[in-house]
Coordinates of C-alpha atoms in Angstrom, one line a residue:
X192 CA 0.0 0.0 0.0
X193 CA 2.8 2.4 0.9
X194 CA 4.7 1.5 -2.2
X195 CA 1.6 2.1 -4.3
X196 CA 1.0 5.5 -2.8
X197 CA 4.7 6.4 -3.3
X198 CA 4.5 5.5 -7.0
X199 CA 1.2 7.4 -7.3
X200 CA 2.8 10.5 -5.7
X201 CA 5.8 10.3 -8.1
X202 CA 3.6 9.9 -11.1
X203 CA 1.5 12.9 -10.0
X204 CA 4.7 15.0 -9.5
X205 CA 5.9 14.1 -13.0
X206 CA 2.5 15.1 -14.5
X207 CA 2.7 18.4 -12.6
X208 CA 6.2 19.1 -13.8
X209 CA 5.2 18.5 -17.4
X210 CA 2.0 20.5 -17.2
X211 CA 3.8 23.4 -15.5
X212 CA 6.7 23.3 -18.0
X213 CA 9.2 23.2 -15.1
X214 CA 12.7 22.0 -16.0
X215 CA 15.5 21.0 -13.8
X216 CA 19.0 22.6 -14.5
X217 CA 21.5 20.3 -16.1
X218 CA 25.0 20.7 -14.8
X219 CA 27.4 21.4 -17.7
X220 CA 30.6 19.4 -18.0
X221 CA 33.7 21.1 -16.6
X222 CA 35.9 22.6 -19.2
X223 CA 39.4 24.1 -19.1
X224 CA 41.3 26.3 -21.5
X225 CA 44.9 25.4 -22.3
X226 CA 47.1 27.9 -24.0
X227 CA 50.4 26.5 -25.3
X228 CA 53.3 29.0 -25.2
X229 CA 56.2 27.5 -27.2
X230 CA 59.3 29.3 -28.6
X231 CA 60.3 32.9 -28.3
X232 CA 58.0 35.2 -26.3
X233 CA 56.8 37.9 -28.6
X234 CA 53.7 40.0 -29.5
X235 CA 52.2 36.8 -31.2
X236 CA 52.3 35.0 -27.9
X237 CA 50.6 37.9 -26.2
X238 CA 47.9 37.9 -28.8
X239 CA 47.5 34.1 -28.3
X240 CA 47.1 34.5 -24.5
X241 CA 44.6 37.4 -25.0
X242 CA 42.5 35.2 -27.3
X243 CA 42.7 32.2 -24.9
X244 CA 41.6 34.2 -22.0
X245 CA 38.6 35.7 -23.9
X246 CA 37.5 32.2 -24.9
X247 CA 37.9 30.9 -21.3
X248 CA 35.8 33.8 -19.9
X249 CA 33.2 33.3 -22.6
X250 CA 32.8 29.6 -21.7
X251 CA 33.2 30.2 -18.0
X252 CA 36.0 27.6 -17.9
X253 CA 37.0 26.2 -14.5
X254 CA 40.7 27.0 -15.1
X255 CA 43.2 28.4 -17.6
X256 CA 46.3 26.4 -18.1
X257 CA 49.4 28.1 -19.6
X258 CA 51.6 25.3 -21.0
X259 CA 55.1 26.8 -21.1
X260 CA 58.2 25.7 -23.0
X261 CA 60.4 28.7 -23.8
X262 CA 63.9 30.1 -23.3
X263 CA 62.5 33.6 -23.1
X264 CA 62.0 36.5 -25.4
X265 CA 60.7 40.1 -25.3
X266 CA 60.2 41.5 -21.9
X267 CA 57.4 44.0 -23.0
X268 CA 55.4 41.0 -24.4
X269 CA 55.9 39.1 -21.2
X270 CA 54.7 42.0 -19.2
X271 CA 51.5 42.2 -21.4
X272 CA 50.9 38.5 -20.7
X273 CA 51.6 39.0 -17.0
X274 CA 49.0 41.9 -16.9
X275 CA 46.4 39.8 -18.6
X276 CA 46.9 36.7 -16.4
X277 CA 46.9 38.6 -13.1
X278 CA 43.7 40.5 -14.2
X279 CA 41.6 37.5 -15.1
X280 CA 39.1 36.1 -12.6
X281 CA 39.6 32.5 -13.9
X282 CA 42.0 30.4 -11.8
X283 CA 45.3 30.2 -13.7
X284 CA 47.7 27.2 -13.7
X285 CA 51.2 27.3 -15.2
X286 CA 52.4 24.0 -16.4
X287 CA 56.2 24.1 -17.1
X288 CA 56.5 21.5 -19.9
X289 CA 60.3 21.7 -20.3
X290 CA 61.7 25.2 -19.6
X291 CA 60.4 28.4 -18.2
X292 CA 63.4 30.7 -18.5
X293 CA 63.7 34.4 -18.5
X294 CA 60.4 35.9 -19.7
X295 CA 58.9 32.5 -19.5
X296 CA 59.6 32.5 -15.7
X297 CA 57.7 35.7 -15.3
X298 CA 54.7 34.3 -17.2
X299 CA 54.8 31.2 -14.9
X300 CA 55.0 33.4 -11.7
X301 CA 51.9 35.4 -13.1
X302 CA 49.7 32.3 -12.6
X303 CA 48.1 31.4 -9.3
X304 CA 49.5 27.7 -9.3
X305 CA 52.6 26.3 -10.9
X306 CA 53.0 22.6 -11.8
X307 CA 56.2 21.3 -13.4
X308 CA 57.0 18.3 -15.6
X309 CA 59.7 15.9 -14.3
X310 CA 63.1 17.3 -15.4
X311 CA 61.8 20.8 -16.2
X312 CA 63.4 24.0 -15.0
X313 CA 62.4 27.6 -14.2
X314 CA 64.3 30.8 -13.7
X315 CA 67.5 32.3 -15.3
X316 CA 65.8 35.6 -16.0
X317 CA 68.8 38.0 -16.0
X318 CA 68.0 40.7 -18.5
X319 CA 70.1 41.5 -21.6
X320 CA 71.8 43.9 -21.5
X321 CA 72.3 43.3 -17.8
X322 CA 72.7 47.0 -16.8
X323 CA 71.9 48.1 -13.2
X324 CA 68.8 49.9 -14.4
X325 CA 67.4 46.8 -16.3
X326 CA 68.2 44.5 -13.5
X327 CA 66.5 46.7 -10.9
X328 CA 63.4 47.2 -13.0
X329 CA 62.9 43.5 -13.9
X330 CA 63.7 42.4 -10.4
X331 CA 60.9 44.5 -9.0
X332 CA 58.5 43.1 -11.6
X333 CA 59.4 39.5 -10.7
X334 CA 59.2 40.2 -7.0
X335 CA 55.9 42.1 -7.1
X336 CA 54.3 39.5 -9.4
X337 CA 55.4 36.6 -7.2
X338 CA 54.1 38.3 -4.0
X339 CA 50.7 39.1 -5.7
X340 CA 50.2 35.6 -6.9
X341 CA 51.3 33.9 -3.6
X342 CA 54.8 32.8 -4.6
X343 CA 58.1 33.5 -2.7
X344 CA 59.3 37.0 -3.9
X345 CA 62.8 36.5 -2.7
X346 CA 63.2 33.5 -4.9
X347 CA 61.7 35.3 -7.8
X348 CA 64.1 38.2 -7.3
X349 CA 67.2 35.9 -7.2
X350 CA 66.1 34.7 -10.7
X351 CA 66.9 38.2 -12.0
X352 CA 69.7 39.5 -9.8
X353 CA 72.7 37.2 -9.3
X354 CA 74.6 39.6 -7.0
X355 CA 73.6 37.9 -3.8
X356 CA 72.7 34.4 -5.3
X357 CA 70.3 32.3 -3.2
X358 CA 71.8 30.3 -0.2
X359 CA 71.9 26.6 -0.9
X360 CA 70.8 26.9 -4.5
X361 CA 73.0 29.6 -6.2
X362 CA 76.2 31.2 -5.0
X363 CA 76.7 34.9 -5.1
X364 CA 77.3 35.9 -8.7
X365 CA 75.3 33.0 -10.0
X366 CA 71.7 33.5 -11.4
X367 CA 69.1 31.3 -9.9
X368 CA 67.5 28.5 -12.0
X369 CA 65.5 25.8 -10.3
X370 CA 64.7 22.2 -11.3
X371 CA 61.2 20.8 -10.6
X372 CA 62.4 19.3 -7.3
X373 CA 64.1 22.5 -6.2
X374 CA 61.0 24.5 -7.2
X375 CA 58.9 22.3 -4.9
X376 CA 61.4 22.7 -2.1
X377 CA 61.2 26.5 -2.2
X378 CA 57.4 26.5 -2.6
X379 CA 57.5 27.9 -6.1
X380 CA 55.9 24.8 -7.7
X381 CA 53.0 22.9 -6.0
X382 CA 53.7 19.6 -7.6
X383 CA 54.9 17.5 -10.5
X384 CA 52.9 15.9 -13.3
X385 CA 54.0 14.3 -16.7
X386 CA 51.2 16.0 -18.7
X387 CA 48.9 18.9 -18.4
X388 CA 45.9 16.5 -18.0
X389 CA 47.7 14.9 -15.1
X390 CA 48.3 18.3 -13.7
X391 CA 44.6 19.0 -13.7
X392 CA 44.0 15.9 -11.6
X393 CA 45.8 17.7 -8.8
X394 CA 43.0 20.2 -8.8
X395 CA 40.1 17.7 -9.2
X396 CA 39.7 18.6 -12.9
X397 CA 40.9 15.3 -14.3
X398 CA 37.6 14.7 -16.1
X399 CA 37.3 18.3 -17.5
X400 CA 37.2 18.8 -21.2
X401 CA 40.4 20.6 -22.3
X402 CA 40.4 23.1 -25.2
X403 CA 43.9 23.7 -26.5
X404 CA 45.0 26.9 -28.3
X405 CA 48.3 27.3 -30.0
X406 CA 49.7 30.4 -31.9
X407 CA 48.0 30.9 -35.2
X408 CA 49.1 32.7 -38.3
X409 CA 47.0 35.7 -37.3
X410 CA 48.8 35.7 -33.9
X411 CA 52.2 35.7 -35.6
X412 CA 51.1 38.5 -37.9
X413 CA 50.0 40.6 -34.9
X414 CA 53.3 39.8 -33.3
X415 CA 55.2 41.1 -36.3
X416 CA 53.1 44.2 -36.5
X417 CA 53.7 44.9 -32.8
X418 CA 57.5 45.2 -33.3
X419 CA 58.5 48.8 -32.8
X420 CA 60.7 48.9 -35.9
X421 CA 57.9 47.5 -38.1
X422 CA 55.5 50.1 -36.6
X423 CA 58.0 52.9 -37.3
X424 CA 58.0 51.8 -41.0
X425 CA 54.1 51.5 -41.1
X426 CA 53.7 55.0 -39.6
X427 CA 56.3 56.3 -42.1
X428 CA 54.6 54.8 -45.0
X429 CA 51.1 56.1 -43.9
X430 CA 52.4 59.7 -43.5
X431 CA 54.4 59.5 -46.8
X432 CA 51.3 58.3 -48.6
X433 CA 49.2 61.2 -47.3
X434 CA 51.9 63.8 -48.1
X435 CA 52.1 62.4 -51.6
X436 CA 48.3 62.5 -52.0
X437 CA 48.3 66.2 -50.9
X438 CA 51.1 67.0 -53.3
X439 CA 49.2 65.4 -56.2
X440 CA 46.1 67.4 -55.1
X441 CA 43.7 64.4 -55.6
X442 CA 42.0 61.6 -53.8
X443 CA 43.4 58.2 -55.0
X444 CA 46.2 55.8 -54.6
X445 CA 47.8 57.7 -51.7
X446 CA 44.7 57.7 -49.6
X447 CA 43.9 54.1 -50.3
X448 CA 47.5 53.1 -49.4
X449 CA 47.3 55.0 -46.2
X450 CA 44.0 53.5 -45.2
X451 CA 45.2 49.9 -45.8
X452 CA 48.3 50.4 -43.9
X453 CA 46.4 52.1 -41.1
X454 CA 44.2 49.0 -41.0
X455 CA 47.2 46.8 -40.4
X456 CA 48.4 49.1 -37.6
X457 CA 44.8 49.0 -36.1
X458 CA 44.7 45.2 -36.1
X459 CA 48.0 45.1 -34.2
X460 CA 46.6 47.0 -31.3
X461 CA 45.0 45.6 -28.1
X462 CA 42.3 48.2 -27.4
X463 CA 38.8 47.2 -26.3
X464 CA 36.1 47.2 -29.0
X465 CA 34.6 50.6 -28.0
X466 CA 38.0 52.3 -27.8
X467 CA 39.2 50.7 -31.0
X468 CA 36.1 51.8 -33.0
X469 CA 36.6 55.4 -31.6
X470 CA 40.2 55.4 -32.8
X471 CA 39.3 53.9 -36.1
X472 CA 36.6 56.5 -36.6
X473 CA 39.1 59.3 -35.9
X474 CA 41.6 57.8 -38.3
X475 CA 39.1 57.5 -41.2
X476 CA 37.7 61.0 -40.2
X477 CA 41.2 62.5 -40.7
X478 CA 41.1 61.5 -44.4
X479 CA 37.6 62.9 -44.8
X480 CA 38.9 66.2 -43.5
X481 CA 42.0 66.1 -45.7
X482 CA 39.8 65.3 -48.7
X483 CA 37.5 68.3 -48.0
X484 CA 40.6 70.5 -47.7
X485 CA 41.8 69.3 -51.1
X486 CA 38.4 69.9 -52.7
X487 CA 38.2 73.5 -51.2
X488 CA 41.8 74.8 -50.9
X489 CA 42.3 77.8 -48.8
X490 CA 39.8 77.1 -46.1
X491 CA 42.5 75.7 -43.7
X492 CA 40.2 74.4 -40.9
X493 CA 39.6 71.1 -42.5
X494 CA 43.3 70.6 -43.1
X495 CA 44.2 71.4 -39.5
X496 CA 41.4 69.1 -38.2
X497 CA 42.6 66.3 -40.5
X498 CA 46.2 66.6 -39.3
X499 CA 45.2 66.6 -35.6
X500 CA 42.9 63.6 -36.1
X501 CA 45.5 61.7 -38.1
X502 CA 48.4 62.1 -35.6
X503 CA 46.0 61.6 -32.7
X504 CA 44.6 58.4 -34.0
X505 CA 48.0 57.0 -34.9
X506 CA 49.2 57.9 -31.3
X507 CA 46.3 55.9 -29.8
X508 CA 46.8 53.0 -32.2
X509 CA 50.4 52.8 -30.9
X510 CA 49.1 52.5 -27.3
X511 CA 49.1 56.2 -26.2
X512 CA 52.4 55.6 -24.3
X513 CA 55.9 57.2 -24.5
X514 CA 57.1 54.3 -26.6
X515 CA 54.2 55.1 -29.0
X516 CA 55.3 58.8 -29.1
X517 CA 58.8 57.8 -30.0
X518 CA 57.5 55.5 -32.7
X519 CA 55.3 58.3 -34.1
X520 CA 58.3 60.7 -34.1
X521 CA 60.5 58.1 -35.8
X522 CA 57.7 57.5 -38.4
X523 CA 57.4 61.2 -39.1
X524 CA 61.1 61.5 -39.8
X525 CA 61.0 58.4 -42.0
X526 CA 58.0 59.9 -43.9
X527 CA 59.9 63.1 -44.6
X528 CA 62.8 61.2 -46.0
X529 CA 60.5 59.0 -48.1
X530 CA 58.5 62.1 -49.3
X531 CA 61.8 63.8 -50.3
X532 CA 62.6 61.1 -52.8
X533 CA 58.9 60.5 -53.6
X534 CA 58.4 64.1 -54.6
X535 CA 61.5 64.1 -56.9
X536 CA 60.9 60.9 -58.8
X537 CA 57.3 59.6 -58.6
X538 CA 55.6 62.5 -60.5
X539 CA 57.7 61.4 -63.5
X540 CA 56.3 57.9 -63.6
X541 CA 53.8 56.9 -66.2
X542 CA 51.5 55.4 -63.6
X543 CA 51.1 58.5 -61.5
X544 CA 50.9 60.7 -64.6
X545 CA 47.4 59.4 -65.0
X546 CA 46.6 60.4 -61.4
X547 CA 48.4 63.7 -61.1
X548 CA 47.5 66.9 -62.9
X549 CA 50.2 67.3 -65.6
X550 CA 48.5 69.7 -67.9
X551 CA 50.3 73.1 -68.1
X552 CA 48.7 76.5 -68.8
X553 CA 50.8 77.5 -71.7
X554 CA 50.2 80.3 -74.1
X555 CA 50.1 77.8 -77.0
X556 CA 47.1 76.2 -75.3
X557 CA 45.3 79.5 -75.0
X558 CA 46.3 80.6 -71.5
X559 CA 47.6 84.0 -70.7
X560 CA 50.5 84.8 -68.5
X561 CA 50.4 86.3 -65.0
X562 CA 51.7 89.7 -66.4
X563 CA 49.7 92.8 -67.1
X564 CA 46.0 92.0 -67.4
X565 CA 44.6 95.5 -67.4
X566 CA 43.7 95.0 -71.0
X567 CA 40.8 92.8 -69.9
X568 CA 39.1 95.6 -67.8
X569 CA 35.4 95.9 -68.7
X570 CA 35.7 93.1 -71.4
X571 CA 33.2 90.3 -71.5
X572 CA 33.9 86.6 -71.5
X573 CA 32.4 83.3 -70.7
X574 CA 33.2 80.9 -67.8
X575 CA 34.9 77.6 -68.7
X576 CA 34.9 76.3 -65.1
X577 CA 32.8 77.0 -62.1
X578 CA 34.1 80.0 -60.3
X579 CA 34.0 79.1 -56.5
X580 CA 35.2 81.7 -56.2
X581 CA 38.3 81.2 -58.5
X582 CA 38.2 79.5 -61.9
X583 CA 38.9 80.0 -65.5
X584 CA 37.1 82.1 -68.2
X585 CA 37.6 82.7 -71.9
X586 CA 37.9 86.2 -73.2
X587 CA 38.2 86.1 -77.0
X588 CA 40.6 83.2 -77.7
X589 CA 42.4 83.4 -74.4
X590 CA 41.9 81.5 -71.2
X591 CA 42.1 83.8 -68.2
X592 CA 42.2 82.9 -64.5
X593 CA 39.5 84.9 -62.8
X594 CA 37.7 85.4 -59.4
X595 CA 34.0 85.9 -58.8
X596 CA 33.1 89.2 -57.2
X597 CA 30.1 87.6 -55.5
X598 CA 28.6 84.2 -55.2
X599 CA 29.8 81.2 -57.1
X600 CA 29.3 81.4 -60.9
X601 CA 28.4 78.3 -62.8
X602 CA 30.0 77.1 -66.1
X603 CA 29.0 78.6 -69.5
X604 CA 27.8 81.9 -68.0
X605 CA 28.5 85.3 -69.6
X606 CA 30.6 87.5 -67.3
X607 CA 32.3 90.9 -67.5
X608 CA 35.5 92.1 -65.9
X609 CA 34.8 94.8 -63.4
X610 CA 38.3 95.1 -61.8
X611 CA 41.9 94.1 -62.4
X612 CA 44.4 94.2 -59.6
X613 CA 47.8 93.1 -60.8
X614 CA 47.2 89.5 -61.8
X615 CA 43.8 89.3 -60.2
X616 CA 40.8 89.5 -62.6
X617 CA 37.5 90.2 -60.8
X618 CA 34.3 89.3 -62.7
X619 CA 30.6 89.3 -62.3
X620 CA 27.8 87.8 -64.3
X621 CA 26.4 89.9 -67.1
X622 CA 22.9 91.0 -66.2
X623 CA 20.2 89.5 -68.2
X624 CA 18.1 91.9 -70.3
X625 CA 14.3 92.0 -69.7
X626 CA 12.3 91.2 -72.8

């Protein structure tokens, strides 16, 4: 009887659940993001870590594993990776697969937990060149990072500064590098595991699904574009293309080249979406202002606004730092050198002859000189181009540069010369007679 009542209650509960549309939450399987850092630390590795963190946060992974096998690399790229790892809310685990030397050691210390493979090593982070300034700066970075993430700061400092060594592990004058056993003895590493999957078992994540990410072609491209010398060249080419376009007084190949190169520079940045779109809008807006200045020469305000927007957007694309300012200055100097040769040689090329204005206002083609034009006073002519306010008119068989005395004058309008001041011919439309 009790069994029958229990079954009846269970059946009634199931019917109520189906009728009410109630669903029970299903626990998603645990997942882990693994980012493999192998080879030299550069901007491409920083782009890889940034992409891996974004994916891990989107999936709400249980942990982020940084698999490290590197002899070191660029300190600035390692600092970017350090900042990203210390800022994420996802638990971070560094797995030293073989070596975490130099910049790789800083990346490992930037993780909350460190697990090392048997026979692996960590440390040997003396900067090159090992000047007193470089050692002091990098030593403070290692020490502060280790303390922030719960590692021994004195051990981290000895990896950079060999002056005092580390008692029992490195004599004075020897840089500190630790094996996996020594790292456990000094509480730098929490354990040893032959594979990253085995390392996850130490944190009760042995059954988690692991998503591996390695450096892609796009990451490598971003790393190349983040090199300061490459950025100087890009900035120089962008500015040289703009200068050439202004000299040719037209909107064409120079602007297109500058926009494409600016797109590469923009892709190499690490701004947030909102900041990036703002900078990109300013960059494109600078060309719009320059184009307006070319279309209406003499106004000035559009040209000034275009130059300010161009240099401002380039500065923010370069990170808005002192290093970015140096790159912008170097690129400007390079652009001047390139433009010097560009201005001397390119206008003579057959390709640019189609884009640049090469027609000359010679007397054989009907143009008059800039000499005495008093003979045109009170004569009548007809506009060849729109006078806005300057343009060209025809008086008899001669083409004369003229200026409207009032509003713009359309093409093919009869005009008369009302004033001649040196080489300036002032005209107005001929009044129409009433029938």
